[in-house]
CSV table of C-alpha atoms and ligand atoms in Angstrom, one decimal:
chain,number,residue,atom,x,y,z
A,22,MET,CA,95.3,70.7,60.0
A,23,SER,CA,98.0,69.1,62.1
A,24,ILE,CA,101.7,69.3,62.8
A,25,LYS,CA,103.9,66.3,63.3
A,26,PHE,CA,107.1,66.0,65.4
A,27,CYS,CA,109.7,63.3,65.6
A,28,SER,CA,113.0,63.3,67.3
A,29,LEU,CA,115.0,61.2,64.8
A,30,SER,CA,117.7,60.8,67.5
A,31,SER,CA,119.2,62.9,70.2
A,32,GLY,CA,122.3,62.7,72.3
A,33,SER,CA,126.0,63.7,72.3
A,34,SER,CA,126.7,61.5,69.2
A,35,GLY,CA,124.1,63.4,67.1
A,36,ASN,CA,120.9,65.4,67.1
A,37,CYS,CA,118.2,65.6,64.4
A,38,HIS,CA,114.5,66.4,64.7
A,39,TYR,CA,111.8,66.4,62.1
A,40,ILE,CA,108.7,68.6,61.8
A,41,GLU,CA,106.0,68.3,59.2
A,42,THR,CA,102.8,70.1,58.2
A,43,ASP,CA,100.8,69.8,55.0
A,44,ARG,CA,103.0,72.3,53.3
A,45,THR,CA,106.3,72.2,55.1
A,46,ARG,CA,109.0,69.8,56.2
A,47,ILE,CA,111.9,70.9,58.2
A,48,LEU,CA,114.8,69.4,60.2
A,49,VAL,CA,116.1,71.1,63.3
A,50,ASP,CA,119.8,70.2,63.3
A,51,ALA,CA,121.5,67.6,61.2
A,52,GLY,CA,124.1,66.0,63.5
A,53,PHE,CA,124.6,62.7,61.7
A,54,SER,CA,126.0,61.8,58.4
A,55,GLY,CA,123.8,62.4,55.4
A,56,LYS,CA,123.3,58.6,54.9
A,57,LYS,CA,122.3,58.1,58.5
A,58,ILE,CA,119.8,61.0,58.4
A,59,GLU,CA,118.3,59.5,55.2
A,60,ARG,CA,118.0,56.2,57.0
A,61,LEU,CA,116.4,57.7,60.1
A,62,LEU,CA,113.9,59.6,57.9
A,63,SER,CA,113.1,56.4,56.0
A,64,LEU,CA,112.2,54.7,59.3
A,65,ILE,CA,109.3,57.2,59.5
A,66,ASN,CA,108.6,57.0,55.7
A,67,VAL,CA,110.0,60.4,54.8
A,68,ASP,CA,112.2,60.9,51.8
A,69,ALA,CA,115.1,63.2,52.6
A,70,ASN,CA,114.5,64.7,49.1
A,71,THR,CA,111.3,66.3,50.5
A,72,ILE,CA,112.9,68.4,53.3
A,73,ASP,CA,112.4,72.1,52.7
A,74,TYR,CA,114.7,73.6,55.3
A,75,ILE,CA,117.4,72.7,57.8
A,76,LEU,CA,117.5,74.9,61.0
A,77,ILE,CA,120.7,74.8,63.0
A,78,THR,CA,120.9,75.5,66.8
A,79,HIS,CA,124.7,75.8,67.0
A,80,GLU,CA,127.9,74.7,65.3
A,81,HIS,CA,128.9,71.7,67.4
A,82,ILE,CA,129.5,68.6,65.3
A,83,ASP,CA,126.7,66.6,66.9
A,84,HIS,CA,124.3,69.2,65.4
A,85,VAL,CA,125.8,69.9,62.0
A,86,ARG,CA,127.6,66.9,60.7
A,87,GLY,CA,125.3,66.1,57.8
A,88,ALA,CA,123.9,69.6,57.1
A,89,GLY,CA,126.2,70.5,54.2
A,90,ILE,CA,125.8,67.0,52.6
A,91,LEU,CA,122.1,67.2,52.7
A,92,SER,CA,122.0,70.7,51.4
A,93,ARG,CA,124.2,69.8,48.5
A,94,ARG,CA,122.5,66.5,47.7
A,95,TYR,CA,118.9,67.8,47.8
A,96,ASP,CA,119.4,71.6,47.4
A,97,ILE,CA,118.1,72.4,50.9
A,98,PRO,CA,118.5,75.9,52.4
A,99,ILE,CA,120.2,76.0,55.8
A,100,LEU,CA,119.2,78.6,58.4
A,101,ALA,CA,121.5,79.7,61.2
A,102,ASN,CA,122.6,83.0,62.7
A,103,LYS,CA,125.7,84.7,61.4
A,104,SER,CA,128.0,83.5,64.3
A,105,THR,CA,126.9,79.9,63.9
A,106,TRP,CA,127.5,80.2,60.1
A,107,LEU,CA,131.0,81.4,60.8
A,108,GLY,CA,131.5,78.5,63.2
A,109,MET,CA,130.3,75.8,61.0
A,110,GLU,CA,131.3,76.9,57.5
A,111,GLU,CA,134.5,74.9,57.4
A,112,VAL,CA,132.9,71.8,59.0
A,113,ILE,CA,129.9,71.5,56.7
A,114,GLY,CA,131.8,72.4,53.5
A,115,ASP,CA,130.5,74.5,50.5
A,116,VAL,CA,126.9,75.4,50.4
A,117,LYS,CA,125.3,77.2,47.5
A,118,ASP,CA,124.9,80.9,48.1
A,119,LYS,CA,121.2,80.7,47.7
A,120,ASN,CA,121.0,78.0,50.4
A,121,ILE,CA,122.9,80.1,53.0
A,122,LYS,CA,120.1,81.7,55.0
A,123,ILE,CA,121.2,84.0,57.8
A,124,ILE,CA,118.7,84.5,60.6
A,125,ASP,CA,118.8,86.7,63.8
A,126,THR,CA,118.5,85.4,67.3
A,127,ASN,CA,115.3,86.6,69.0
A,128,LYS,CA,113.7,87.7,65.7
A,129,ASP,CA,110.7,85.9,64.3
A,130,LEU,CA,110.7,84.5,60.8
A,131,THR,CA,108.2,82.6,58.6
A,132,LEU,CA,108.8,79.5,56.6
A,133,ASN,CA,105.7,78.8,54.5
A,134,ASP,CA,103.0,78.0,57.1
A,135,LEU,CA,105.4,77.9,60.0
A,136,GLY,CA,106.4,80.7,62.4
A,137,ILE,CA,109.8,80.3,63.8
A,138,HIS,CA,111.4,82.0,66.8
A,139,PRO,CA,115.1,81.4,67.6
A,140,PHE,CA,115.9,82.2,71.2
A,141,LYS,CA,119.1,82.5,73.1
A,142,ILE,CA,120.3,79.5,75.1
A,143,TYR,CA,123.4,79.1,77.3
A,144,HIS,CA,126.1,76.9,75.9
A,145,ASP,CA,129.7,77.1,75.0
A,146,ALA,CA,129.2,77.8,71.3
A,147,ARG,CA,129.3,81.1,69.4
A,148,GLU,CA,125.6,82.0,69.5
A,149,PRO,CA,123.5,79.0,70.3
A,150,VAL,CA,119.8,79.1,70.0
A,151,GLY,CA,116.7,77.0,70.8
A,152,TYR,CA,113.7,77.2,68.5
A,153,ILE,CA,110.0,77.7,69.0
A,154,ILE,CA,107.9,76.5,66.1
A,155,TYR,CA,104.4,77.9,65.6
A,156,TYR,CA,101.7,76.4,63.5
A,157,LYS,CA,98.1,77.6,63.8
A,158,ASN,CA,97.4,77.3,67.5
A,159,PHE,CA,100.2,74.9,68.1
A,160,LYS,CA,103.6,75.6,69.6
A,161,ILE,CA,106.6,73.3,69.8
A,162,SER,CA,109.7,74.2,71.7
A,163,ILE,CA,113.2,72.7,71.3
A,164,ALA,CA,115.6,73.5,74.1
A,165,THR,CA,118.7,71.3,74.3
A,166,ASP,CA,122.4,72.2,74.8
A,167,THR,CA,121.9,74.8,77.5
A,168,GLY,CA,123.6,75.0,80.9
A,169,TRP,CA,120.6,76.7,82.5
A,170,VAL,CA,117.1,77.8,81.7
A,171,ASP,CA,116.7,81.5,82.6
A,172,ASN,CA,113.3,83.2,83.2
A,173,ASN,CA,113.4,84.7,79.7
A,174,MET,CA,113.6,81.2,78.2
A,175,LYS,CA,110.9,79.9,80.5
A,176,ASP,CA,108.6,82.7,79.6
A,177,LYS,CA,109.2,82.2,75.9
A,178,ILE,CA,108.6,78.4,75.7
A,179,LYS,CA,105.8,78.3,78.3
A,180,GLY,CA,102.4,77.3,76.8
A,181,SER,CA,103.9,74.8,74.3
A,182,ASN,CA,102.0,71.7,73.3
A,183,LEU,CA,105.3,69.8,72.9
A,184,TYR,CA,108.7,70.3,74.4
A,185,LEU,CA,112.0,68.7,73.6
A,186,MET,CA,113.9,69.5,76.8
A,187,GLU,CA,117.5,68.6,77.5
A,188,SER,CA,118.0,66.2,80.4
A,189,ASN,CA,121.7,65.5,79.8
A,190,HIS,CA,123.2,64.1,82.9
A,191,ASP,CA,122.8,62.9,86.5
A,192,VAL,CA,125.1,65.2,88.5
A,193,LYS,CA,126.3,62.4,90.8
A,194,MET,CA,127.1,60.0,87.9
A,195,LEU,CA,129.0,62.9,86.2
A,196,LYS,CA,131.0,63.8,89.2
A,197,GLU,CA,132.0,60.3,90.0
A,198,GLY,CA,132.4,59.2,86.5
A,199,ASN,CA,135.4,58.9,84.1
A,200,TYR,CA,135.3,62.3,82.4
A,201,PRO,CA,138.4,64.4,82.9
A,202,TRP,CA,138.1,67.2,85.3
A,203,PHE,CA,137.9,70.0,82.7
A,204,LEU,CA,135.1,68.2,80.9
A,205,LYS,CA,133.1,67.7,84.1
A,206,GLN,CA,133.5,71.4,84.8
A,207,ARG,CA,132.4,72.2,81.2
A,208,VAL,CA,129.3,70.0,81.4
A,209,LEU,CA,128.3,71.4,84.9
A,210,SER,CA,128.8,75.0,84.0
A,211,LYS,CA,126.0,77.5,83.1
A,212,GLU,CA,127.2,77.1,79.5
A,213,GLY,CA,127.3,73.4,79.5
A,214,HIS,CA,124.4,70.9,79.6
A,215,LEU,CA,121.3,70.6,81.7
A,216,SER,CA,121.1,68.0,84.5
A,217,ASN,CA,118.1,65.8,85.1
A,218,VAL,CA,117.2,67.8,88.2
A,219,ALA,CA,117.7,71.1,86.5
A,220,ALA,CA,115.5,70.0,83.6
A,221,GLY,CA,112.8,68.9,86.0
A,222,GLU,CA,113.0,72.2,88.0
A,223,ALA,CA,112.6,74.2,84.8
A,224,LEU,CA,109.8,72.1,83.6
A,225,SER,CA,108.0,72.4,86.9
A,226,GLU,CA,107.8,76.1,86.4
A,227,ILE,CA,106.7,75.9,82.8
A,228,LEU,CA,104.2,73.0,82.6
A,229,LEU,CA,100.5,73.8,83.0
A,230,GLY,CA,99.3,70.2,83.2
A,231,LYS,CA,97.2,70.4,80.1
A,232,GLY,CA,98.3,67.2,78.5
A,233,GLU,CA,101.6,68.7,77.1
A,234,ILE,CA,104.0,66.3,75.5
A,235,VAL,CA,107.5,66.4,77.0
A,236,LEU,CA,110.4,64.6,75.4
A,237,LEU,CA,113.6,64.5,77.3
A,238,GLY,CA,116.6,64.9,75.0
A,239,HIS,CA,120.4,64.9,74.6
A,240,LEU,CA,120.9,62.2,77.2
A,241,SER,CA,124.5,61.5,78.0
A,242,LYS,CA,125.7,58.0,77.3
A,243,GLU,CA,128.3,58.1,80.1
A,244,ASN,CA,126.6,60.1,82.8
A,245,ASN,CA,122.9,59.2,82.5
A,246,THR,CA,120.5,56.4,81.8
A,247,PRO,CA,117.1,56.8,80.2
A,248,ASN,CA,115.4,55.4,83.3
A,249,LEU,CA,117.3,57.8,85.7
A,250,ALA,CA,116.5,60.8,83.5
A,251,TYR,CA,112.8,59.9,83.3
A,252,GLU,CA,112.4,59.1,87.0
A,253,THR,CA,114.3,62.1,88.2
A,254,VAL,CA,112.3,64.5,86.0
A,255,LYS,CA,109.1,62.8,87.1
A,256,LYS,CA,110.0,63.2,90.7
A,257,THR,CA,111.1,66.8,90.3
A,258,ILE,CA,108.1,68.1,88.5
A,259,GLY,CA,105.7,66.7,91.1
A,260,GLU,CA,102.0,66.4,90.7
A,261,VAL,CA,101.8,67.9,87.2
A,262,TYR,CA,103.2,64.6,86.0
A,263,GLU,CA,99.7,63.2,86.2
A,264,ASN,CA,98.5,65.6,83.5
A,265,ILE,CA,101.3,65.6,81.0
A,266,ASP,CA,102.7,63.1,78.6
A,267,LEU,CA,106.4,62.5,79.6
A,268,ASN,CA,108.6,60.6,77.2
A,269,LEU,CA,112.2,60.0,76.2
A,270,SER,CA,114.0,60.6,73.0
A,271,TYR,CA,116.7,58.1,72.0
A,272,ARG,CA,120.3,58.3,71.1
A,273,ASP,CA,120.1,55.8,68.3
A,274,ARG,CA,116.5,55.6,66.9
A,275,PRO,CA,113.5,57.8,66.3
A,276,THR,CA,110.8,58.5,68.8
A,277,LYS,CA,107.2,57.8,67.6
A,278,VAL,CA,105.8,60.5,65.4
A,279,TYR,CA,103.7,62.8,67.6
A,280,THR,CA,100.8,64.4,65.8
A,281,LEU,CA,99.2,67.6,67.2
A,282,TYR,CA,95.7,68.1,66.0
B,313,ZN,ZN1,124.9,68.7,71.5
B,314,ZN,ZN1,126.6,71.6,71.9
């Protein structure tokens, strides 16, 4: 009885994460072309044909690009809240009625042997969510594309065995970088993206130091480096670092497959 997690890739050019139990295989977001997601899955020996559900966090293209294609090609249901459906309908193209699954933010649902909890995050999309995935005694939390982590979010995701936490940018790199002013303001806002320091601060309040796996995600290509994200979060979370398993996700390749027993 185990649950597996792999971030197939994460960053502003695309996001797609894979979760597997004996009975269920899901993707959280499908932000690359169908072909690319098939290829990423094949790297961990998974056939896209075996995916049972696709869960969507929000309608931005780096999260939905391949959702419609995969749904049509493999007859996969897509789950998203109503606002997100309205936002992505045109982008992802026609999806069979039976594969349009509308879920409610903050309301639990069950997918085979998985419990799912979509929770509100802060981002400039219609109704963006993160997801908590429950299986037996295991808990996995996915929290990317959020400008801040409020107490409600912290309370909800606390106690996870594995976190995928956004660590989007270094504030100094962003401020001094080449982004136009409005884009800098957007990223820095409470409805933008989480900085390395903000990720570390949130994690420092959440982590218990019981060997939790933490993956930093959605790293900016322009305004961050993997090393800077890792070292900043490591420094910010303090001593608890010794008793957790801190890792990075990658913009262009899968992480290892983490198995929780
Ligand atoms: Zn994104
Ligand atoms: Zn987004």
